[in-house]
């Protein structure tokens, strides 16, 4: 039986189903592709905390209504509030969102996310940090933040550098769209279940009365396939990706791709170069540094760093590319942003350093994450 979400203006943005020892949370803004509102984030935090403290609950299932799991945070709401001079509204929004991502990453009970549709930005933060992620043939996954004047956040600087080779740098910098088979191959998904089997998987999961991840994984495996990658999949390009995206700077990455293009007439290489050249130069430099720093940091440190960077982006002291990206992609939809600075060579290292420093604002504080206890080994390993 569905239980309506609280404090959400009367619309049931998060639904809850209780089936024995399992709690099912359903993101319910289908017309907006389940984009996360401030109310949804607050409600999910409330639900995760309550379920963690309830000994009757053994497992969480998270899914979305409609054709999306979750298309990310509500960028339009953040944009409108910041444009009205209230950048701290955006800071408050992501403080709650990053806190939710941290709770998911360090959750004491298994979470199964059903990614049957669009999964972008904040949708990855809600799912990838959890124990099990089930992709299907309908899954479309991306973090297109560099095209928005942002950077891959919600803990992406933790999970991207832990993908094979330098695939995380490729996916994070280009905003490449991955399908369910590619998510499984690179590790963003743990299982692939054809969508026609999801009702049967749901019935089996509803009977779970344990928090043992091996038992839960075995249940999902009964419905799983190992899909074939498409012939044109970027995952077949790992040698080129590792050669090029291992370079120290964005300029060197693009230069090495251009060299590859001279020796290899490959449409994928050309489209990858174009994706990088269309993105915000400032975002590219921030993103590469963030992902590289995340290779050596736990999830908490990654989220704290990302919070600093996001606050600088929202405040717009050095660059207002976030506002321009939102205008061009989300609001006016002309898809023709005018970035400033407009070229990579105009951005110095100390310009990038500024994004990773504390805010010069007496009312501002670093992100303070909640204390976590009774963690399973797979959660402890992330801290």
CSV table of C-alpha atoms in Angstrom, one decimal:
chain,number,residue,atom,x,y,z
A,1,UNK,CA,0.0,0.0,0.0
A,2,UNK,CA,1.4,3.4,-1.0
A,3,UNK,CA,2.1,6.0,1.6
A,4,UNK,CA,2.2,9.6,0.4
A,5,UNK,CA,5.3,11.7,0.9
A,6,UNK,CA,5.1,14.4,3.5
A,7,UNK,CA,5.9,18.2,3.3
A,8,UNK,CA,5.8,18.1,-0.5
A,9,UNK,CA,3.1,20.7,-1.3
A,10,UNK,CA,0.4,18.0,-1.6
A,11,UNK,CA,1.9,16.0,-4.4
A,12,UNK,CA,3.1,12.5,-3.7
A,13,UNK,CA,6.7,13.0,-4.9
A,14,UNK,CA,8.0,9.9,-3.0
A,15,UNK,CA,5.7,6.9,-2.6
A,16,UNK,CA,6.4,4.1,-0.1
A,17,UNK,CA,5.3,0.5,-0.3
A,18,UNK,CA,5.8,-1.8,2.7
A,19,UNK,CA,6.1,-5.5,1.9
A,20,UNK,CA,7.2,-7.6,4.8
A,21,UNK,CA,10.8,-6.8,5.6
A,22,UNK,CA,11.3,-4.7,2.4
A,23,UNK,CA,10.7,-1.0,2.0
A,24,UNK,CA,10.1,0.2,-1.6
A,25,UNK,CA,10.7,3.9,-2.3
A,26,UNK,CA,9.3,5.2,-5.6
A,27,UNK,CA,10.3,8.5,-7.1
A,28,UNK,CA,7.1,10.0,-8.4
A,29,UNK,CA,7.6,13.1,-10.6
A,30,UNK,CA,7.2,11.3,-13.9
A,31,UNK,CA,6.4,14.4,-16.0
A,32,UNK,CA,9.8,15.8,-14.9
A,33,UNK,CA,11.6,12.5,-15.3
A,34,UNK,CA,11.7,12.2,-11.5
A,35,UNK,CA,14.1,15.1,-11.1
A,36,UNK,CA,14.9,15.6,-7.4
A,37,UNK,CA,13.2,18.5,-5.7
A,38,UNK,CA,14.2,19.8,-2.3
A,39,UNK,CA,11.1,18.2,-0.9
A,40,UNK,CA,12.0,14.8,-2.4
A,41,UNK,CA,15.5,14.9,-1.0
A,42,UNK,CA,14.3,15.8,2.5
A,43,UNK,CA,11.7,13.0,2.4
A,44,UNK,CA,14.2,10.4,1.2
A,45,UNK,CA,16.6,11.3,4.0
A,46,UNK,CA,13.7,10.9,6.4
A,47,UNK,CA,12.7,7.6,5.0
A,48,UNK,CA,16.3,6.2,4.8
A,49,UNK,CA,16.9,7.2,8.5
A,50,UNK,CA,13.6,5.7,9.7
A,51,UNK,CA,14.2,2.4,7.8
A,52,UNK,CA,17.7,2.1,9.1
A,53,UNK,CA,16.5,2.4,12.7
A,54,UNK,CA,13.7,-0.1,12.2
A,55,UNK,CA,14.9,-3.7,12.9
A,56,UNK,CA,12.0,-5.1,10.9
A,57,UNK,CA,13.4,-3.6,7.7
A,58,UNK,CA,16.0,-5.8,6.0
A,59,UNK,CA,16.3,-4.1,2.6
A,60,UNK,CA,15.5,-1.0,0.5
A,61,UNK,CA,14.3,-1.1,-3.1
A,62,UNK,CA,14.5,2.3,-5.0
A,63,UNK,CA,12.8,2.9,-8.3
A,64,UNK,CA,11.1,5.5,-10.4
A,65,UNK,CA,7.7,5.9,-11.9
A,66,UNK,CA,7.5,6.4,-15.7
A,67,UNK,CA,10.3,6.3,-18.2
A,68,UNK,CA,13.0,7.5,-15.8
A,69,UNK,CA,14.6,6.3,-12.7
A,70,UNK,CA,15.8,9.9,-11.9
A,71,UNK,CA,17.1,12.5,-14.4
A,72,UNK,CA,19.1,14.3,-11.6
A,73,UNK,CA,18.6,17.3,-9.3
A,74,UNK,CA,16.2,20.0,-10.3
A,75,UNK,CA,18.6,22.3,-12.0
A,76,UNK,CA,15.9,24.7,-13.1
A,77,UNK,CA,14.9,25.3,-9.5
A,78,UNK,CA,18.5,25.9,-8.5
A,79,UNK,CA,19.0,28.2,-11.5
A,80,UNK,CA,15.9,30.4,-10.8
A,81,UNK,CA,16.8,30.8,-7.1
A,82,UNK,CA,20.4,31.7,-7.8
A,83,UNK,CA,19.4,34.1,-10.6
A,84,UNK,CA,17.3,36.0,-8.0
A,85,UNK,CA,20.5,36.5,-5.9
A,86,UNK,CA,20.1,33.6,-3.6
A,87,UNK,CA,23.1,31.3,-4.3
A,88,UNK,CA,22.9,30.0,-0.8
A,89,UNK,CA,19.5,28.3,-1.7
A,90,UNK,CA,21.6,26.2,-4.1
A,91,UNK,CA,24.1,25.5,-1.4
A,92,UNK,CA,21.4,24.4,0.9
A,93,UNK,CA,19.9,22.2,-1.8
A,94,UNK,CA,23.1,20.3,-2.5
A,95,UNK,CA,24.0,20.1,1.2
A,96,UNK,CA,20.9,18.0,1.7
A,97,UNK,CA,21.5,16.1,-1.5
A,98,UNK,CA,25.1,15.2,-0.8
A,99,UNK,CA,24.1,14.2,2.8
A,100,UNK,CA,21.6,11.8,1.2
A,101,UNK,CA,24.2,10.4,-1.1
A,102,UNK,CA,26.5,9.8,1.9
A,103,UNK,CA,23.8,8.0,3.8
A,104,UNK,CA,23.2,5.8,0.7
A,105,UNK,CA,26.9,5.1,0.4
A,106,UNK,CA,27.3,4.1,4.0
A,107,UNK,CA,23.9,2.5,4.5
A,108,UNK,CA,23.8,-0.5,6.9
A,109,UNK,CA,21.2,-2.4,4.9
A,110,UNK,CA,21.3,-3.4,1.2
A,111,UNK,CA,19.7,-1.1,-1.3
A,112,UNK,CA,18.5,-2.4,-4.7
A,113,UNK,CA,18.0,0.4,-7.3
A,114,UNK,CA,16.0,-0.5,-10.4
A,115,UNK,CA,17.4,1.6,-13.2
A,116,UNK,CA,14.8,0.9,-15.9
A,117,UNK,CA,15.1,4.1,-17.9
A,118,UNK,CA,16.9,7.5,-17.7
A,119,UNK,CA,19.5,7.8,-15.0
A,120,UNK,CA,21.4,11.1,-14.9
A,121,UNK,CA,23.3,13.3,-12.5
A,122,UNK,CA,21.8,13.1,-9.1
A,123,UNK,CA,20.1,9.8,-10.1
A,124,UNK,CA,23.5,8.2,-10.2
A,125,UNK,CA,24.3,9.6,-6.8
A,126,UNK,CA,21.1,8.0,-5.4
A,127,UNK,CA,21.9,4.6,-6.9
A,128,UNK,CA,25.6,4.0,-7.7
A,129,UNK,CA,26.6,4.4,-4.0
A,130,UNK,CA,24.1,1.7,-3.0
A,131,UNK,CA,24.9,-2.0,-2.9
A,132,UNK,CA,23.0,-3.2,-6.0
A,133,UNK,CA,22.2,-1.4,-9.2
A,134,UNK,CA,20.0,-3.2,-11.8
A,135,UNK,CA,20.2,-2.0,-15.3
A,136,UNK,CA,17.9,-3.0,-18.2
A,137,UNK,CA,17.8,-2.6,-22.0
A,138,UNK,CA,15.9,0.6,-21.4
A,139,UNK,CA,18.6,2.2,-19.2
A,140,UNK,CA,20.2,5.4,-20.4
A,141,UNK,CA,22.9,6.8,-18.1
A,142,UNK,CA,24.9,10.0,-18.3
A,143,UNK,CA,26.4,12.8,-16.3
A,144,UNK,CA,26.2,15.7,-18.8
A,145,UNK,CA,27.3,18.3,-16.2
A,146,UNK,CA,30.2,19.8,-18.3
A,147,UNK,CA,27.7,20.8,-20.9
A,148,UNK,CA,25.8,22.6,-18.2
A,149,UNK,CA,28.7,24.6,-16.8
A,150,UNK,CA,28.8,22.2,-13.8
A,151,UNK,CA,31.0,19.2,-13.0
A,152,UNK,CA,30.3,15.5,-12.1
A,153,UNK,CA,29.3,15.7,-8.5
A,154,UNK,CA,27.0,13.7,-6.1
A,155,UNK,CA,30.1,11.6,-5.3
A,156,UNK,CA,31.0,11.0,-9.0
A,157,UNK,CA,34.6,12.0,-8.1
A,158,UNK,CA,34.6,8.8,-5.9
A,159,UNK,CA,32.9,6.3,-8.3
A,160,UNK,CA,34.3,7.5,-11.7
A,161,UNK,CA,38.0,7.0,-10.9
A,162,UNK,CA,37.1,3.5,-9.7
A,163,UNK,CA,35.9,2.4,-13.1
A,164,UNK,CA,38.3,0.4,-15.2
A,165,UNK,CA,41.3,2.3,-16.6
A,166,UNK,CA,40.4,5.9,-17.4
A,167,UNK,CA,36.8,5.2,-18.4
A,168,UNK,CA,35.6,7.4,-15.6
A,169,UNK,CA,37.5,10.4,-16.9
A,170,UNK,CA,36.0,9.7,-20.4
A,171,UNK,CA,32.5,9.5,-19.1
A,172,UNK,CA,32.7,12.4,-16.7
A,173,UNK,CA,34.4,14.9,-19.1
A,174,UNK,CA,32.3,14.1,-22.2
A,175,UNK,CA,29.0,13.3,-20.6
A,176,UNK,CA,28.8,10.2,-22.7
A,177,UNK,CA,25.5,8.3,-22.7
A,178,UNK,CA,25.9,4.7,-21.6
A,179,UNK,CA,23.3,1.9,-22.0
A,180,UNK,CA,22.6,-0.8,-19.6
A,181,UNK,CA,25.1,-3.2,-21.0
A,182,UNK,CA,27.8,-0.6,-20.8
A,183,UNK,CA,26.8,0.2,-17.2
A,184,UNK,CA,27.2,-3.4,-16.3
A,185,UNK,CA,30.6,-3.8,-18.2
A,186,UNK,CA,32.1,-0.8,-16.4
A,187,UNK,CA,30.7,-1.5,-13.0
A,188,UNK,CA,28.2,1.3,-12.6
A,189,UNK,CA,25.5,-1.4,-12.6
A,190,UNK,CA,25.9,-4.7,-10.7
A,191,UNK,CA,23.3,-6.7,-12.6
A,192,UNK,CA,21.4,-6.5,-15.9
A,193,UNK,CA,17.8,-7.8,-15.9
A,194,UNK,CA,15.6,-7.6,-19.1
A,195,UNK,CA,12.7,-5.2,-18.3
A,196,UNK,CA,10.1,-7.9,-19.1
A,197,UNK,CA,11.5,-9.8,-16.0
A,198,UNK,CA,11.3,-6.9,-13.6
A,199,UNK,CA,7.8,-7.8,-12.3
A,200,UNK,CA,9.1,-11.3,-11.4
A,201,UNK,CA,12.2,-9.8,-9.8
A,202,UNK,CA,10.0,-7.5,-7.8
A,203,UNK,CA,7.9,-10.3,-6.5
A,204,UNK,CA,11.0,-12.3,-5.4
A,205,UNK,CA,12.6,-9.2,-3.7
A,206,UNK,CA,9.4,-8.5,-1.8
A,207,UNK,CA,9.8,-11.9,-0.1
A,208,UNK,CA,13.3,-11.1,1.2
A,209,UNK,CA,13.7,-11.4,4.9
A,210,UNK,CA,17.5,-10.9,5.3
A,211,UNK,CA,20.1,-8.3,4.9
A,212,UNK,CA,22.7,-10.8,3.6
A,213,UNK,CA,24.0,-9.3,0.3
A,214,UNK,CA,25.0,-12.7,-1.0
A,215,UNK,CA,21.4,-14.0,-0.7
A,216,UNK,CA,20.0,-10.8,-2.3
A,217,UNK,CA,22.6,-11.0,-5.1
A,218,UNK,CA,21.7,-14.6,-5.8
A,219,UNK,CA,18.0,-13.7,-6.1
A,220,UNK,CA,18.8,-11.0,-8.6
A,221,UNK,CA,21.1,-13.4,-10.5
A,222,UNK,CA,18.2,-15.7,-11.1
A,223,UNK,CA,16.6,-13.0,-13.4
A,224,UNK,CA,19.9,-11.6,-14.9
A,225,UNK,CA,21.5,-11.8,-18.3
A,226,UNK,CA,24.9,-10.8,-19.5
A,227,UNK,CA,24.1,-8.6,-22.5
A,228,UNK,CA,26.4,-8.1,-25.5
A,229,UNK,CA,27.9,-4.7,-26.0
A,230,UNK,CA,27.0,-2.9,-29.2
A,231,UNK,CA,29.6,-3.0,-31.9
A,232,UNK,CA,30.1,0.8,-31.6
A,233,UNK,CA,30.3,0.9,-27.8
A,234,UNK,CA,33.0,3.2,-26.3
A,235,UNK,CA,33.8,0.3,-24.0
A,236,UNK,CA,35.4,-1.4,-27.1
A,237,UNK,CA,37.7,1.7,-27.3
A,238,UNK,CA,39.4,1.2,-23.9
A,239,UNK,CA,42.9,1.3,-25.4
A,240,UNK,CA,42.3,4.7,-26.9
A,241,UNK,CA,40.5,5.9,-23.8
A,242,UNK,CA,43.4,4.9,-21.6
A,243,UNK,CA,46.0,6.4,-23.9
A,244,UNK,CA,44.2,9.7,-24.2
A,245,UNK,CA,42.3,10.3,-20.9
A,246,UNK,CA,45.3,9.3,-18.8
A,247,UNK,CA,47.0,12.6,-19.8
A,248,UNK,CA,47.7,15.2,-17.2
A,249,UNK,CA,45.6,18.1,-18.6
A,250,UNK,CA,42.5,18.7,-20.7
A,251,UNK,CA,44.6,20.3,-23.4
A,252,UNK,CA,46.8,17.2,-23.6
A,253,UNK,CA,43.8,14.9,-23.6
A,254,UNK,CA,42.3,16.8,-26.6
A,255,UNK,CA,45.7,16.9,-28.4
A,256,UNK,CA,46.2,13.1,-28.0
A,257,UNK,CA,42.6,12.5,-29.3
A,258,UNK,CA,43.4,14.7,-32.3
A,259,UNK,CA,46.5,12.7,-33.0
A,260,UNK,CA,44.5,9.4,-32.8
A,261,UNK,CA,42.0,10.9,-35.3
A,262,UNK,CA,44.8,11.5,-37.8
A,263,UNK,CA,45.8,7.9,-37.7
A,264,UNK,CA,42.4,6.3,-37.2
A,265,UNK,CA,39.3,7.4,-39.2
A,266,UNK,CA,36.8,6.7,-36.4
A,267,UNK,CA,33.6,8.7,-35.9
A,268,UNK,CA,33.7,7.9,-32.2
A,269,UNK,CA,37.0,9.8,-31.8
A,270,UNK,CA,35.7,12.8,-33.7
A,271,UNK,CA,32.5,12.9,-31.7
A,272,UNK,CA,34.5,12.7,-28.5
A,273,UNK,CA,36.6,15.6,-29.5
A,274,UNK,CA,33.5,17.6,-30.4
A,275,UNK,CA,31.9,16.8,-27.0
A,276,UNK,CA,35.0,18.2,-25.2
A,277,UNK,CA,35.2,21.3,-27.4
A,278,UNK,CA,31.5,22.1,-26.8
A,279,UNK,CA,31.7,21.8,-23.0
A,280,UNK,CA,32.5,24.6,-20.7
A,281,UNK,CA,36.3,25.0,-20.5
A,282,UNK,CA,36.1,25.9,-16.9
A,283,UNK,CA,34.0,22.9,-16.1
A,284,UNK,CA,36.4,20.6,-17.9
A,285,UNK,CA,39.3,21.8,-15.9
A,286,UNK,CA,37.4,21.5,-12.6
A,287,UNK,CA,36.1,18.1,-13.5
A,288,UNK,CA,39.4,16.6,-14.4
A,289,UNK,CA,41.0,17.8,-11.2
A,290,UNK,CA,38.1,16.6,-9.1
A,291,UNK,CA,38.1,13.1,-10.5
A,292,UNK,CA,41.9,12.8,-10.2
A,293,UNK,CA,41.8,13.9,-6.5
A,294,UNK,CA,39.0,11.4,-5.9
A,295,UNK,CA,41.2,8.5,-6.9
A,296,UNK,CA,42.9,8.7,-3.5
A,297,UNK,CA,40.0,9.8,-1.3
A,298,UNK,CA,37.0,8.2,0.5
A,299,UNK,CA,33.4,9.1,-0.3
A,300,UNK,CA,33.2,11.6,2.5
A,301,UNK,CA,36.2,13.6,1.4
A,302,UNK,CA,34.9,13.6,-2.1
A,303,UNK,CA,31.5,15.0,-1.2
A,304,UNK,CA,33.1,17.7,1.0
A,305,UNK,CA,35.4,18.8,-1.8
A,306,UNK,CA,32.5,18.7,-4.3
A,307,UNK,CA,30.4,20.8,-2.0
A,308,UNK,CA,33.1,23.5,-1.9
A,309,UNK,CA,33.4,23.5,-5.7
A,310,UNK,CA,29.6,23.6,-6.2
A,311,UNK,CA,29.3,26.6,-3.9
A,312,UNK,CA,31.9,28.5,-5.9
A,313,UNK,CA,30.1,27.5,-9.1
A,314,UNK,CA,26.8,28.8,-7.7
A,315,UNK,CA,28.3,32.0,-6.4
A,316,UNK,CA,29.7,32.7,-9.9
A,317,UNK,CA,32.7,34.8,-8.9
A,318,UNK,CA,35.2,33.5,-11.5
A,319,UNK,CA,32.8,32.2,-14.2
A,320,UNK,CA,29.0,32.3,-14.7
A,321,UNK,CA,29.1,29.3,-17.0
A,322,UNK,CA,26.5,27.4,-14.8
A,323,UNK,CA,23.9,30.2,-15.5
A,324,UNK,CA,24.8,30.2,-19.2
A,325,UNK,CA,24.6,26.4,-19.4
A,326,UNK,CA,21.3,26.3,-17.7
A,327,UNK,CA,19.9,29.1,-19.9
A,328,UNK,CA,21.1,27.3,-23.1
A,329,UNK,CA,20.2,23.7,-22.2
A,330,UNK,CA,17.4,23.9,-19.7
A,331,UNK,CA,15.6,27.2,-20.0
A,332,UNK,CA,15.8,28.6,-23.6
A,333,UNK,CA,17.0,25.3,-25.0
A,334,UNK,CA,18.9,26.9,-27.9
A,335,UNK,CA,21.8,24.5,-27.0
A,336,UNK,CA,24.3,27.3,-27.9
A,337,UNK,CA,26.0,28.4,-24.7
A,338,UNK,CA,28.5,31.2,-24.8
A,339,UNK,CA,31.2,30.2,-22.3
A,340,UNK,CA,33.4,32.7,-20.5
A,341,UNK,CA,36.3,32.2,-20.4
A,342,UNK,CA,35.8,30.7,-23.8
A,343,UNK,CA,39.1,28.8,-24.3
A,344,UNK,CA,41.0,26.4,-22.1
A,345,UNK,CA,44.2,28.4,-22.4
A,346,UNK,CA,42.6,31.4,-20.7
A,347,UNK,CA,42.1,29.5,-17.5
A,348,UNK,CA,45.1,29.4,-15.2
A,349,UNK,CA,45.9,26.8,-12.6
A,350,UNK,CA,45.3,29.3,-9.8
A,351,UNK,CA,41.8,30.0,-11.3
A,352,UNK,CA,41.0,26.3,-10.9
A,353,UNK,CA,42.6,26.3,-7.4
A,354,UNK,CA,40.1,28.9,-6.3
A,355,UNK,CA,37.2,26.5,-6.8
A,356,UNK,CA,38.8,24.0,-4.3
A,357,UNK,CA,39.3,26.5,-1.6
A,358,UNK,CA,37.0,27.5,1.3
A,359,UNK,CA,34.5,30.1,0.6
A,360,UNK,CA,35.3,33.7,1.6
A,361,UNK,CA,32.0,34.2,3.4
A,362,UNK,CA,31.7,34.3,7.2
A,363,UNK,CA,28.3,32.5,7.1
A,364,UNK,CA,29.6,29.6,5.0
A,365,UNK,CA,30.7,26.3,6.4
A,366,UNK,CA,32.2,23.2,4.9
A,367,UNK,CA,29.9,20.2,4.4
A,368,UNK,CA,29.4,18.4,7.7
A,369,UNK,CA,28.4,14.8,7.1
A,370,UNK,CA,26.5,12.7,9.7
A,371,UNK,CA,28.3,10.2,12.0
A,372,UNK,CA,27.7,6.7,10.7
A,373,UNK,CA,27.8,3.4,12.8
A,374,UNK,CA,27.3,-0.3,12.5
A,375,UNK,CA,28.5,-0.3,8.9
A,376,UNK,CA,28.9,-3.4,6.8
A,377,UNK,CA,32.4,-4.1,5.3
A,378,UNK,CA,31.4,-2.8,1.8
A,379,UNK,CA,30.4,0.6,3.3
A,380,UNK,CA,33.5,0.8,5.6
A,381,UNK,CA,35.7,0.4,2.5
A,382,UNK,CA,34.3,3.6,1.0
A,383,UNK,CA,35.1,5.9,4.0
